[in-house]
Each structure stands twice: as structure tokens, then as C-alpha cells.
Tab-separated table of C-alpha atoms in Angstrom:
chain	number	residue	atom	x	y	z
A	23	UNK	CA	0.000	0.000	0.000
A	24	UNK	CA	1.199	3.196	-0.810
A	25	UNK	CA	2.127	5.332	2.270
A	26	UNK	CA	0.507	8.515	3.053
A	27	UNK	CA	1.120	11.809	4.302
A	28	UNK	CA	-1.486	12.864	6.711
A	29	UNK	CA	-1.949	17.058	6.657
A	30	UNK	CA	-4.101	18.690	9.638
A	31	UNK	CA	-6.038	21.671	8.743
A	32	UNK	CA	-6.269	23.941	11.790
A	33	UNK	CA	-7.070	27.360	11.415
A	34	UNK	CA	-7.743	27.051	7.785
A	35	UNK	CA	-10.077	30.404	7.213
A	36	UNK	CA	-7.462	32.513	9.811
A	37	UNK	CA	-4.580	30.811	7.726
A	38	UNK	CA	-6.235	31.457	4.480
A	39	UNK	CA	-6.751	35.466	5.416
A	40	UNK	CA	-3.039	35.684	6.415
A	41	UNK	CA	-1.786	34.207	3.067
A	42	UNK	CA	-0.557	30.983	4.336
A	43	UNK	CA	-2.982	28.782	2.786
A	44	UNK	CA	-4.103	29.247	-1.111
A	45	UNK	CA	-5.954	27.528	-3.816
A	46	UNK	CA	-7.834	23.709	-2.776
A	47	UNK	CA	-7.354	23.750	0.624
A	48	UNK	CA	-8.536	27.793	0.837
A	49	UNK	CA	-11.899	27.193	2.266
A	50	UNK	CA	-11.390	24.477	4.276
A	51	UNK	CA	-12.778	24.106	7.821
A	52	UNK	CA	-10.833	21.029	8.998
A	53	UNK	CA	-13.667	19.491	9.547
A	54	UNK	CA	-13.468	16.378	7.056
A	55	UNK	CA	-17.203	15.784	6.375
A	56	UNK	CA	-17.964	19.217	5.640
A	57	UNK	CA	-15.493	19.912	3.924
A	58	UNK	CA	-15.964	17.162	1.597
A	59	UNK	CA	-19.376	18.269	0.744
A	60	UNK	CA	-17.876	21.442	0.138
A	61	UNK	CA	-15.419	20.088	-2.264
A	62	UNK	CA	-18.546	18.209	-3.897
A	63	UNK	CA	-20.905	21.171	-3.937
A	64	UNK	CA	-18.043	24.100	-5.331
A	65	UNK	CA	-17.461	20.942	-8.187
A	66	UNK	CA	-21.207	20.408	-9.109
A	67	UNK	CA	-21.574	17.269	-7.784
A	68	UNK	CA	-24.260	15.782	-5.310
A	69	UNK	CA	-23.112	14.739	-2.142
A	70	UNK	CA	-24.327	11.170	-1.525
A	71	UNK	CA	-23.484	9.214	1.396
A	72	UNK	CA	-21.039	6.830	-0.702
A	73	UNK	CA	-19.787	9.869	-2.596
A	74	UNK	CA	-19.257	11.941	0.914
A	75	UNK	CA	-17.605	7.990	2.104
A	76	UNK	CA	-15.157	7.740	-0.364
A	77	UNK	CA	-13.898	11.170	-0.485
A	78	UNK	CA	-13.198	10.904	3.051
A	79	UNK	CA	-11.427	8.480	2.809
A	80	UNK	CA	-9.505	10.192	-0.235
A	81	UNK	CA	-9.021	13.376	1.304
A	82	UNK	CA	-8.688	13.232	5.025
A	83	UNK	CA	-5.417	11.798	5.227
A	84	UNK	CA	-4.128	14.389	2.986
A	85	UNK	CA	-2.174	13.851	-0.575
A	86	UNK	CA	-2.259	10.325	-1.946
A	87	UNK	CA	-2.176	8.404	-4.198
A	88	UNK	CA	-5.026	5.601	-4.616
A	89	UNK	CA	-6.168	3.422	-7.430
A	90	UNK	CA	-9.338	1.932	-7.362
A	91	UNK	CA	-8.443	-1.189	-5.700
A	92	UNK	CA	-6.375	0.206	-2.722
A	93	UNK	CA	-9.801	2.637	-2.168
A	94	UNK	CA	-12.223	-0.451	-2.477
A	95	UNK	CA	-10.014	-2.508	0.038
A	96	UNK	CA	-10.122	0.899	2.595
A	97	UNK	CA	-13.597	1.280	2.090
A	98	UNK	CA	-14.978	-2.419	3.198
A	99	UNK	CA	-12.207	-2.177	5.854
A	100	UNK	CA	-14.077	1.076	6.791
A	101	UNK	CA	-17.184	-1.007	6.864
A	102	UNK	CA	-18.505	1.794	3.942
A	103	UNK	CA	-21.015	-0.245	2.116
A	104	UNK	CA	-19.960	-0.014	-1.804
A	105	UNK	CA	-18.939	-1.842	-5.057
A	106	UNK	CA	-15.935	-1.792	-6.441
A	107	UNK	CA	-17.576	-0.297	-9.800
A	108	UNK	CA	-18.888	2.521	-7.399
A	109	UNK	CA	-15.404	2.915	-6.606
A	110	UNK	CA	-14.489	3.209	-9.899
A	111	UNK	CA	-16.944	5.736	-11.215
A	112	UNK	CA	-16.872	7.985	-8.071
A	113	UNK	CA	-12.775	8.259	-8.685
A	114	UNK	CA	-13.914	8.915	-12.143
A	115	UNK	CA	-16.177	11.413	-11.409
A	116	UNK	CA	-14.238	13.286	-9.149
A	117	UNK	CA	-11.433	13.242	-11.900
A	118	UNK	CA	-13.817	14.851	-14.663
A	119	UNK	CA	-14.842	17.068	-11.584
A	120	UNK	CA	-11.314	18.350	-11.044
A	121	UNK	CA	-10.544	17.084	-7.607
A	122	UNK	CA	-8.491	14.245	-8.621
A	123	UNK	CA	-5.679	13.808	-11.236
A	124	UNK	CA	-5.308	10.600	-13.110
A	125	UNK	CA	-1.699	9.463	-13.231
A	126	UNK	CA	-1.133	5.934	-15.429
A	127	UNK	CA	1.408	4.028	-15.020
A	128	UNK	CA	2.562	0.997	-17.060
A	129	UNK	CA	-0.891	1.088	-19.021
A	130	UNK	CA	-2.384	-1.461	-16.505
A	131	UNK	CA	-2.101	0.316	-13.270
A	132	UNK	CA	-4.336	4.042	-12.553
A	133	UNK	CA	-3.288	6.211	-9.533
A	134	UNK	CA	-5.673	9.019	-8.714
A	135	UNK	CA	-3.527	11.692	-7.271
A	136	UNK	CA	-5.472	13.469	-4.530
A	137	UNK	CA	-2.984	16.645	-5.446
A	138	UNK	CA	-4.988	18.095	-8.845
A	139	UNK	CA	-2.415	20.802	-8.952
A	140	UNK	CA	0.654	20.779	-12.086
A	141	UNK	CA	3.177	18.650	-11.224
A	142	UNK	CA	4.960	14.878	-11.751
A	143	UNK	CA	5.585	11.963	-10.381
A	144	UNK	CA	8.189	9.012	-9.757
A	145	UNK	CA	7.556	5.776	-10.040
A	146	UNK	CA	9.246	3.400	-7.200
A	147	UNK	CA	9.383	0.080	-9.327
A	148	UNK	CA	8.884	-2.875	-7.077
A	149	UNK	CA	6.611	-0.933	-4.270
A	150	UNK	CA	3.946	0.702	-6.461
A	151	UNK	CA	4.689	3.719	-5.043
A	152	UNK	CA	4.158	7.572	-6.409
A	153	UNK	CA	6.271	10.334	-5.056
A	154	UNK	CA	5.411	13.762	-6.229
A	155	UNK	CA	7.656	16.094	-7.971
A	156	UNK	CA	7.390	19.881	-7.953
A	157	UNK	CA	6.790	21.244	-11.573
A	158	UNK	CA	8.931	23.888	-10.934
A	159	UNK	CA	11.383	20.966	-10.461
A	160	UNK	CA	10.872	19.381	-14.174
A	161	UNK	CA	11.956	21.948	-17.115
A	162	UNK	CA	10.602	20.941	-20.693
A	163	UNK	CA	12.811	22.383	-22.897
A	164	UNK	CA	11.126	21.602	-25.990
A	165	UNK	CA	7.658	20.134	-26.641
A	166	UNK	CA	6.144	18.636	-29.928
A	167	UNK	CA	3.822	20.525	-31.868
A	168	UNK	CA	0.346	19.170	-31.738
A	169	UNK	CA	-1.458	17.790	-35.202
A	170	UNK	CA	-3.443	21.080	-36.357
A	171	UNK	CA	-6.976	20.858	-34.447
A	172	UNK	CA	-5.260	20.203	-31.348
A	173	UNK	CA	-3.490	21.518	-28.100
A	174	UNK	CA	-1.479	20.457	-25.508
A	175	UNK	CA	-3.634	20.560	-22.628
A	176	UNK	CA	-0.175	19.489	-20.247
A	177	UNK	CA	2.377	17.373	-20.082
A	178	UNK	CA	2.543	14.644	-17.219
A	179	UNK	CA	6.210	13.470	-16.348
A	180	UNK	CA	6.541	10.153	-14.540
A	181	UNK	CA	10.659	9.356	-13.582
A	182	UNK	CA	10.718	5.040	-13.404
A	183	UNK	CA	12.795	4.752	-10.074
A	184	UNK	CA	14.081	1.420	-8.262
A	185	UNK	CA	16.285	1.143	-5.274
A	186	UNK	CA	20.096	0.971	-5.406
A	187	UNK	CA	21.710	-2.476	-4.759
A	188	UNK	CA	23.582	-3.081	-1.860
């Protein structure tokens, strides 16, 4: 399972006046329920009990980095009554909504980064694990020009990492 880093919103609307706090976690209360149906209400999206469930569980512990099948396993270990196909379409959902980014890796395997800001990722090869990397961090010196019809709506960077050997 992919380990998580757990962030503690106290304060949020005194932080957020001061300037220490912008952007997502702006209006937050630190209140995880509420401010999940925030998130779900300022995206458009009806809060239902499994949709309010799983974005608890998404969102509470701060970033991470889920796929579908890590969230299912969290959710029935939650005792959170839902399918994995729920699962599946909520993460989808919230993707199309903007509160999730879709990383994929190897073709087979979806993340959904709990971080829908610009930035990249490594890959740790052998522990399924995604690290983020600043975009400031990443330069693109040159990128292709798109077919005519298109754009480039952005560019996703994920750096394949394994351990040294000993």
C-alpha cells in the first residue's frame, strides 16, 4: 500500500486570510465531512453518502495516491457499504470534476492523485509507489507541436525509479 502523508487543517479560514494557505485547501474548515461536501458542492456534484464515504477516505489523510483497488479494500475495511464499480466511477467522477488527477502508469495500473495541482511523479518500481515532484522541479525544454486541431492541454512526467543495490 502506498504510504501517506497525513496534513491537519487547523485554522484554515485565519490561515487562508493571512496568506498561508491558497488555492484547494482555501476554504477548508478542517472538519473532514464538511469539507468534503464542500469540495462536492463548489465541483457540481451531489453529495451522496457513498460519494461523501469515499472522499473521506480520499481526502482526510491528505495527498495520496489511490487506485481503485487500494480505495475499495479501505472502504470495506471502513465497513462503507460499496462496489468496487462505485469505486471506480466515483474516482472517475471526481477526476472529470477536477478534484483528482489521473496518473497511469505501465498502461495497466491508474493512480488518482489526490494533489490536482501541475506537477509529476516518480515511479518506485517494485513498491507501487508515487512520489510527487514539484513542476517547478521538471523543465521541458522543448515540446512537440500538436497535429493542427489540437493543443497540448499538459504534459505529465513520470521518472521510473528502483532502489540501489547493496
Amino acid at each position: 500500500m502506498t504510504p501517506s502523508r497525513t496534513k491537519v487543517f487547523t485554522n484554515v479560514p485565519e490561515r487562508a486570510e493571512r496568506g498561508e494557505i491558497s488555492g484547494q485547501h482555501a476554504g477548508l474548515t478542517g472538519c473532514p465531512w464538511h469539507d468534503v461536501k464542500a469540495m462536492l458542492r463548489d465541483a457540481g456534484m451531489r453529495s451522496t453518502r457513498q460519494r461523501i464515504a469515499l472522499g473521506w477516505l480520499l481526502f482526510a489523510k491528505g495527498g495520496r495516491h489511490m487506485t481503485a483497488e487500494m480505495l475499495y479494500e479501505e472502504a470495506i475495511n471502513a465497513k462503507v457499504p460499496v462496489s468496487l464499480a462505485t469505486v471506480y466511477n466515483t474516482l472517475h467522477q471526481l477526476t472529470v470534476a477536477g478534484l483528482l488527477r489521473q496518473v497511469a502508469v505501465d498502461g495497466s495500473k491508474t493512480y488518482f492523485d489526490t494533489n490536482a495541482s501541475q506537477h509529476h511523479h516518480f515511479f518506485v518500481e517494485g513498491e507501487n509507489a508515487l512520489l510527487d515532484i514539484a513542476d517547478d522541479d521538471v523543465v521541458v525544454a522543448k515540446t512537440p507541436v500538436p497535429p493542427e486541431g489540437y493543443e497540448i492541454v499538459r504534459i505529465d512526467m513520470v521518472v521510473r525509479l528502483r532502489r540501489k543495490a547493496r
